[in-house]
Short mmCIF file of C-alpha atoms in Angstrom, two decimals:
data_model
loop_
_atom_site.label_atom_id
_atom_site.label_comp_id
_atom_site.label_asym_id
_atom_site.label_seq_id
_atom_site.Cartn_x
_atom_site.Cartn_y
_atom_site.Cartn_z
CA UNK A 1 35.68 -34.57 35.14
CA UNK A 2 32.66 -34.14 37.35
CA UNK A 3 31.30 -30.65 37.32
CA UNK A 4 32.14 -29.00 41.14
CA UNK A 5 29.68 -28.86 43.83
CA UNK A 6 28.88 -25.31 45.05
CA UNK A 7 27.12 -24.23 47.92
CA UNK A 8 25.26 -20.66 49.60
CA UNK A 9 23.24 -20.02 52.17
CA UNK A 10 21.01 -16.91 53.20
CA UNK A 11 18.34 -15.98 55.93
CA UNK A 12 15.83 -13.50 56.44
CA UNK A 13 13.35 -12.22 58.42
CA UNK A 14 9.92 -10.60 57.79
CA UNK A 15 7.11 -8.61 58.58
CA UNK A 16 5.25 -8.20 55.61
CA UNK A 17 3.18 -11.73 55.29
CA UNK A 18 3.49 -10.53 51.47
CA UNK A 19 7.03 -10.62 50.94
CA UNK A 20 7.81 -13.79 53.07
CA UNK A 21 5.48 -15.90 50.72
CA UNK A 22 6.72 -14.59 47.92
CA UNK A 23 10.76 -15.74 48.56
CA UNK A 24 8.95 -18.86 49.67
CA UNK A 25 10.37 -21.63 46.94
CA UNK A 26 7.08 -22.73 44.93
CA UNK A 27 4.95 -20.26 47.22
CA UNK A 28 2.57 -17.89 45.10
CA UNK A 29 0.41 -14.60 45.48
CA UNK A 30 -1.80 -15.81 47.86
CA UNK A 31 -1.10 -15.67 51.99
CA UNK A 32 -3.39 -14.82 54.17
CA UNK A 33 -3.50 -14.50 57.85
CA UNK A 34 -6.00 -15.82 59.45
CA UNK A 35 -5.57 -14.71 62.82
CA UNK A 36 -5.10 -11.24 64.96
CA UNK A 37 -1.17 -10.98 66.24
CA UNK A 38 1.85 -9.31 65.07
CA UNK A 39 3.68 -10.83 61.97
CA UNK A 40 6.85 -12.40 62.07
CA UNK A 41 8.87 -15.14 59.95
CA UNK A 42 11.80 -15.89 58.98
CA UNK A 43 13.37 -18.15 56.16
CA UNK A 44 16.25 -20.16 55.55
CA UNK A 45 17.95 -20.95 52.25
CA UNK A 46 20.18 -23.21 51.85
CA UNK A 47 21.57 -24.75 47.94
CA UNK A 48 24.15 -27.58 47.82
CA UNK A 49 24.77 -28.57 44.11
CA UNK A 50 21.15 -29.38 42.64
CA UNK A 51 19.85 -29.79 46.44
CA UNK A 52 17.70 -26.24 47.55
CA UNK A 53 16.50 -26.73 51.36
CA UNK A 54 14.26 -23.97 52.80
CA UNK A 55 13.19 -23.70 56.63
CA UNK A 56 10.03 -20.96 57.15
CA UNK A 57 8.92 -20.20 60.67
CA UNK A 58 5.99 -18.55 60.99
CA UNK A 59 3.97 -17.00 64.28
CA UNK A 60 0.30 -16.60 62.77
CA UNK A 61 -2.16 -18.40 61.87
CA UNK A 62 -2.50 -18.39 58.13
CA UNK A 63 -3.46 -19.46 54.66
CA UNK A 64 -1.12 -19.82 51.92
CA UNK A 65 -1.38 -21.35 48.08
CA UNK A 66 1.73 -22.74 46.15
CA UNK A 67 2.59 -24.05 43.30
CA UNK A 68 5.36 -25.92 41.92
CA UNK A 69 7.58 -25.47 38.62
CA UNK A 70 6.57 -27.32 36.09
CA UNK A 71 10.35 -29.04 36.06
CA UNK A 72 10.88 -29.32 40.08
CA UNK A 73 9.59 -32.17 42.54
CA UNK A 74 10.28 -31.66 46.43
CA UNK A 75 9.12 -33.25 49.89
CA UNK A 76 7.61 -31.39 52.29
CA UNK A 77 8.02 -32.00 56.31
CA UNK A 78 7.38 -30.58 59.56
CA UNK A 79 9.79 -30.71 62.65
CA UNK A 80 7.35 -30.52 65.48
CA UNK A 81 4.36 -32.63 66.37
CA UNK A 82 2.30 -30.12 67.62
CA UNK A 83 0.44 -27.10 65.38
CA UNK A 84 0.69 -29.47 62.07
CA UNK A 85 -1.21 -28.06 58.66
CA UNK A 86 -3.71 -29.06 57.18
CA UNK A 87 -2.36 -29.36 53.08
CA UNK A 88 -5.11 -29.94 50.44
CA UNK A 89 -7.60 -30.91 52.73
CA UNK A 90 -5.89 -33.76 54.99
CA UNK A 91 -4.56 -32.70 58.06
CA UNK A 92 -0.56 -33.50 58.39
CA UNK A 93 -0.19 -35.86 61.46
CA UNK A 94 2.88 -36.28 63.18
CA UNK A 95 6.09 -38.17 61.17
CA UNK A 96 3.84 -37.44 57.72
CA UNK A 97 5.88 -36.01 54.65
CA UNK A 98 4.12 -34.40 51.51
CA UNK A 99 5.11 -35.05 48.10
CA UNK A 100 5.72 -32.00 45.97
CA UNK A 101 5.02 -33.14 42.34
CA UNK A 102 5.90 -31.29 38.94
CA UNK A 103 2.78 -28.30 38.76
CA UNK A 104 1.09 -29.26 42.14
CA UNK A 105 -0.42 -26.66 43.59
CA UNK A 106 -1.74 -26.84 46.78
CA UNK A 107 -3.76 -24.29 49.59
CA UNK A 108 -2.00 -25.04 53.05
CA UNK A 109 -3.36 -23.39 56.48
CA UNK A 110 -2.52 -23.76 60.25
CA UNK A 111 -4.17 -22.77 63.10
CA UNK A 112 -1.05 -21.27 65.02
CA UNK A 113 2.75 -21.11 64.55
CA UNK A 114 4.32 -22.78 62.04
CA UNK A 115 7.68 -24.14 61.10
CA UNK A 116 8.20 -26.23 58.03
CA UNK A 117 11.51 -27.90 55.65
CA UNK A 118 11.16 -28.61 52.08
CA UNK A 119 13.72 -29.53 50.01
CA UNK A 120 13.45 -29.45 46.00
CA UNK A 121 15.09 -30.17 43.01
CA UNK A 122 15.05 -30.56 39.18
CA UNK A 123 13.00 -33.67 38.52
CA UNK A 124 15.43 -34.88 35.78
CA UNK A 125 18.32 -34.80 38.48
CA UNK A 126 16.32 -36.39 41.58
CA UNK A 127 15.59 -39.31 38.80
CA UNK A 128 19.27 -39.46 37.92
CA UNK A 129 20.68 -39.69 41.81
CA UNK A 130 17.82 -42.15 42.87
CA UNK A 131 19.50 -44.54 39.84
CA UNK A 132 22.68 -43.78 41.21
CA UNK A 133 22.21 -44.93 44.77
CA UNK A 134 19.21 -46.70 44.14
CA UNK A 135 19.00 -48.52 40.86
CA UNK A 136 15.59 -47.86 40.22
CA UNK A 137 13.63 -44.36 39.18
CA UNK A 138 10.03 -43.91 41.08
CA UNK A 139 7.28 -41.28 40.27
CA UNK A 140 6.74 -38.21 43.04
CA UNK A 141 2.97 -38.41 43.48
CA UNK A 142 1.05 -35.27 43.14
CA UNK A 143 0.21 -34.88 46.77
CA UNK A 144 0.94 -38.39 48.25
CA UNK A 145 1.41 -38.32 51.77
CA UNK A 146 3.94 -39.90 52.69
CA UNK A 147 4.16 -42.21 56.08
CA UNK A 148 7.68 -43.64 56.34
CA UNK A 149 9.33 -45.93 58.80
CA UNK A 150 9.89 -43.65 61.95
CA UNK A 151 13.98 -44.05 61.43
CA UNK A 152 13.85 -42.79 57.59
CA UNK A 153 11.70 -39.85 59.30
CA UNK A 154 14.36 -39.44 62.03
CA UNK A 155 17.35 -39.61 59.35
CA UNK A 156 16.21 -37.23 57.13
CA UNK A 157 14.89 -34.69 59.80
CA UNK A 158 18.57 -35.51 61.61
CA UNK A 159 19.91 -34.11 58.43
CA UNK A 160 18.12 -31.32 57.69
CA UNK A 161 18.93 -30.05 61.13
CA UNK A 162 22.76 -30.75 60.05
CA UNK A 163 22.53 -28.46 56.97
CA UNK A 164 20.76 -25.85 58.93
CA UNK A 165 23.36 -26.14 62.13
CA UNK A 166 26.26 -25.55 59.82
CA UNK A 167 25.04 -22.68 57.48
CA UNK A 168 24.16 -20.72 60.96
CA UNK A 169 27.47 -21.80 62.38
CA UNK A 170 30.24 -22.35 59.66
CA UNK A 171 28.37 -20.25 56.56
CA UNK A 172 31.56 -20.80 54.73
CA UNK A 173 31.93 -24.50 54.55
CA UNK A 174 29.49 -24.15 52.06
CA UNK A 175 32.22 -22.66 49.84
CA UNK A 176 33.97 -26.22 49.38
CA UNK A 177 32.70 -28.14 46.51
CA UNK A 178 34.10 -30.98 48.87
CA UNK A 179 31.90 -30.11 52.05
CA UNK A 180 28.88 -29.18 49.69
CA UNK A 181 28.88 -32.12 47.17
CA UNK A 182 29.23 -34.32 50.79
CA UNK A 183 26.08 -31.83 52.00
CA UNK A 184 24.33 -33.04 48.94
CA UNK A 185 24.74 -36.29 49.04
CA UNK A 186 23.84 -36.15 52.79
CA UNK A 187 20.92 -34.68 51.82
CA UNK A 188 19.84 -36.99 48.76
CA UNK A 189 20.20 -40.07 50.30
CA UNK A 190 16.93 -39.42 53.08
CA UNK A 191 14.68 -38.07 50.23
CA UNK A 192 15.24 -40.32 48.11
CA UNK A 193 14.64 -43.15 50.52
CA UNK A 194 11.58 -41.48 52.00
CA UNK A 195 10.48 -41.07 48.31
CA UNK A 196 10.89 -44.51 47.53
CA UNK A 197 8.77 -45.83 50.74
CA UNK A 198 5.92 -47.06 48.38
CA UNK A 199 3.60 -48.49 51.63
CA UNK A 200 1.55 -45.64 51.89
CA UNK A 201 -2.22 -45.30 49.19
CA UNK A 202 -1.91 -42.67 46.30
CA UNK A 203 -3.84 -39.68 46.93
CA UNK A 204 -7.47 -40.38 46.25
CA UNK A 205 -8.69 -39.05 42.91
CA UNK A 206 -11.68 -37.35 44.39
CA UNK A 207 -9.12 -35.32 47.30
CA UNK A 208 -6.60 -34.34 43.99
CA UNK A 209 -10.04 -33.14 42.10
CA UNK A 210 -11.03 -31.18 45.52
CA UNK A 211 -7.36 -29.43 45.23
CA UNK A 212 -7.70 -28.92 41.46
CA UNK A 213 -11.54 -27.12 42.16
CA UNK A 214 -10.09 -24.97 45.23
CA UNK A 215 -7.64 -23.14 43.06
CA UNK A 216 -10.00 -22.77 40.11
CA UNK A 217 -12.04 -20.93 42.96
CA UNK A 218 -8.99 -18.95 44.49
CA UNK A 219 -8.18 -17.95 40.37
CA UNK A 220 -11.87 -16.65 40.36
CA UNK A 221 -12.23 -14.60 43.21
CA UNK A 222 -8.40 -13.13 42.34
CA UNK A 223 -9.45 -12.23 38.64
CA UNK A 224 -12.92 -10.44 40.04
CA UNK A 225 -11.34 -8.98 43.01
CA UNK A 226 -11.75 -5.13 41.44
CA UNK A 227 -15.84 -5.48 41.60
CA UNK A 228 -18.93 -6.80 43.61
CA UNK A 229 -18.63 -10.73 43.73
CA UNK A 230 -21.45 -12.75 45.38
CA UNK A 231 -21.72 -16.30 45.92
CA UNK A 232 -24.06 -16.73 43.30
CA UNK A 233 -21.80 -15.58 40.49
CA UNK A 234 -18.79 -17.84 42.18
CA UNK A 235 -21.37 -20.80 41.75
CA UNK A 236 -21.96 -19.74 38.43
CA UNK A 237 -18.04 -19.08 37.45
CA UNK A 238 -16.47 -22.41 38.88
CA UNK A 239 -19.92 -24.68 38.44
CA UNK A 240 -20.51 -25.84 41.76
CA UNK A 241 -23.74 -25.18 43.09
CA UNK A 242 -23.77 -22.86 46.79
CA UNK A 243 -23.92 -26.14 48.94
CA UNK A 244 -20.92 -27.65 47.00
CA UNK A 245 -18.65 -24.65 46.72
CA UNK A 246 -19.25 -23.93 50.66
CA UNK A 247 -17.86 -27.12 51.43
CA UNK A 248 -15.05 -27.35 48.99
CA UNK A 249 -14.19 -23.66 50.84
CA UNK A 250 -14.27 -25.07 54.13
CA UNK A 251 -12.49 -28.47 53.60
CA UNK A 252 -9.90 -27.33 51.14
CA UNK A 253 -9.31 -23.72 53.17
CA UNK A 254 -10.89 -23.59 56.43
CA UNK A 255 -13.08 -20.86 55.47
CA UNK A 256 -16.51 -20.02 53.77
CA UNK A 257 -16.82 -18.70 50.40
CA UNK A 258 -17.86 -14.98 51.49
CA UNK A 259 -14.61 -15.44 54.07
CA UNK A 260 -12.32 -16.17 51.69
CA UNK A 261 -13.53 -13.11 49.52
CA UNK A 262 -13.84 -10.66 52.79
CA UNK A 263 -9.91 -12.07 53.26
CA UNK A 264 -8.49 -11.64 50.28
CA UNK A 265 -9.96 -7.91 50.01
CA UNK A 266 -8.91 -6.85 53.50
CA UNK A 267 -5.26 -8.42 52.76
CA UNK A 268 -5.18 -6.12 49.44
CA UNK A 269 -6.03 -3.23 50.88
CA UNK A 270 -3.69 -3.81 53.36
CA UNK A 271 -1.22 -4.36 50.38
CA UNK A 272 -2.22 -0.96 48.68
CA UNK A 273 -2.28 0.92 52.65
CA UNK A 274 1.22 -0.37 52.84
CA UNK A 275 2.43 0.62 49.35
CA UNK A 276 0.35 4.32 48.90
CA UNK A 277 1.74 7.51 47.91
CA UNK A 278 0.40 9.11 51.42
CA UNK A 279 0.50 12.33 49.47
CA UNK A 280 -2.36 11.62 47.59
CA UNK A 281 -3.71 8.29 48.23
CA UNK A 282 -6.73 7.82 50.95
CA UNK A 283 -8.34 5.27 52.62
CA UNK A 284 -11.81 5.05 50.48
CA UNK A 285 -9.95 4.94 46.91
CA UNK A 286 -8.07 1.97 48.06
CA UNK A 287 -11.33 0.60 49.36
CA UNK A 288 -13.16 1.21 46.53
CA UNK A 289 -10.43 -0.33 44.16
CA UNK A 290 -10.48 -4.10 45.99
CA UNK A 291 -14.35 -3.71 45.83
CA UNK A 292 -15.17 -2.95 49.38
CA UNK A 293 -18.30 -0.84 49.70
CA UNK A 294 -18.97 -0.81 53.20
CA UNK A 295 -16.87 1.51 55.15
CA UNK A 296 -17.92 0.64 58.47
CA UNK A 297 -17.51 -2.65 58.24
CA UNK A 298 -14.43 -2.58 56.56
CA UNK A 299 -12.60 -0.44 59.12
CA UNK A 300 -13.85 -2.90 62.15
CA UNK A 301 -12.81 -5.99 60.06
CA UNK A 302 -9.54 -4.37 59.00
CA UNK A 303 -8.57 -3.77 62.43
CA UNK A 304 -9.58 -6.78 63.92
CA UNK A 305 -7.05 -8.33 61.49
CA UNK A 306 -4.61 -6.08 61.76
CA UNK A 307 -4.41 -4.68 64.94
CA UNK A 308 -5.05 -0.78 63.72
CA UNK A 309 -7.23 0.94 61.30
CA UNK A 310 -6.98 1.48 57.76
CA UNK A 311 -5.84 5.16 58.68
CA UNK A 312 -3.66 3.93 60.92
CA UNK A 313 -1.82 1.72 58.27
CA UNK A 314 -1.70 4.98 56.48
CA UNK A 315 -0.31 7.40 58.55
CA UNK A 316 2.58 4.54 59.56
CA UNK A 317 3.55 4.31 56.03
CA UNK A 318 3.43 8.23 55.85
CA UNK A 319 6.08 8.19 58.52
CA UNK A 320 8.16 5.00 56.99
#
């Protein structure tokens, strides 16, 4: 007897840019807004059987890394053809999907609001369902875009919007192993067609390379994060000389080198601001502890990010 088909769904919303990419599926330690605005997201969860569908929405500009399990593959899509991301250094156009292979990891940014679906699954059981409807296995491709036929596009975005229609509306449907095997199946059926559209070129060598060097540069910074850092001793860590490593930054995240770096500081400060024991804690420790030096600076970046000072940030969490 087939094992039943269970189903759940959850949503949440955010304001902490930290905690959203963290209940992200496949999302890591890394997320970092990129413009000045107030926060918000929210995320979807959906699981039918072996079937996990996630919808973010997002309202700022930002830059995120993620990485997938070593046993899941996934697709990747966008509903609207407007503010599309730019994922490993190509920029998503319109009716694109991204292939989300076993390990990939990936830096993804926008330039405005955001809203993305992904769906993923073991790789052992996306295998054994393509044979079942299919016949035939196929490889997910580390970072393949995919271009399908614009009615595969259509079904599978027509059925995403199902799933998320009747976990808003009817939650407990979910609860039938009837209705959520039939979910799953629903679901299946557009990946793995989508999947097997084979007309589109393997990601270039070179562009997977470019990805590969981009998070052995993120890994860097993060590891030296506690301590002066300078471009010359990035060169020196990840073995790309200054020209090389500038471009890599701006291709692969939209930003230079000593951006990045100035980013990632002000967002763990921000972190620390947010987290502090107000009793004790001040401003310059946490400063000092992600390496920042300058004061000055620091505060007039800070707020330009943030929308308030670094003492501001403080004194709200005092009153939390």
């Amino acid at each position: 007897m087939a094992t039943p088909v269970h189903g759940s769904t959850y949503s949440r919303s955010f304001i902490d840019p930290d905690q959203y990419q963290a209940a992200i599926r496949g999302g890591d330690s890394l997320y970092s807004i990129l413009g000045r605005g107030v926060f918000g997201a929210d995320l979807r969860s959906i699981e039918v059987g072996q079937v996990k569908l996630q919808r973010g929405r997002e309202t700022l500009p930002r830059l995120a890394a993620s990485g997938m399990p070593a046993n899941k593959v996934g697709l990747l899509t966008w509903p609207s053809t407007g503010c599309l991301p730019v994922v490993r250094g190509a920029q998503i156009r319109p009716g694109e999907l991204l292939c989300l292979a076993p390990g990939m990891q990936s830096h993804h940014r926008t330039s405005g609001s955001n809203e993305f679906w992904g769906i993923v699954m073991d790789a052992s059981e996306l295998a054994r369902a393509a044979r079942d409807f299919t016949g035939r296995e196929f490889l997910v491709a580390s970072g393949k875009v995919l271009r399908p036929p614009e009615d595969l596009v259509s079904w599978l975005h027509s059925t995403i919007q199902l799933a998320i229609r009747v976990s808003k509306a009817t939650p407990q449907v979910l609860s039938s192993p009837q209705a959520a095997k039939a979910l799953e199946e629903a679901l299946l059926r557009p990946m793995i067609a989508c999947l097997q559209y084979d007309d589109t070129p393997q990601e270039s060598l070179s562009r997977s390379r470019r990805a590969a060097l981009a998070k052995k540069f993120e890994e860097t910074v993060e590891a030296n994060l506690d301590g002066p850092l300078y471009v010359r001793e990035l060169c020196r860590m990840t073995g790309l000389p200054g020209r090389s490593l500038h471009k890599l930054c701006q291709e692969q995240m939209g930003v230079s080198p000593v951006r990045f770096l100035a980013l990632r500081r002000l967002h763990l400060a921000h972190q620390a601001l947010l987290k502090a024991d107000t009793r004790s804690a001040t401003v310059t420790e946490i400063a000092l502890d992600v390496g920042i030096w300058e004061f000055g600076r620091f505060a007039v970046a800070y707020k330009s990010l943030f929308g308030e000072s670094p003492s501001e940030t403080l004194r709200r969490r005092a009153g939390a």
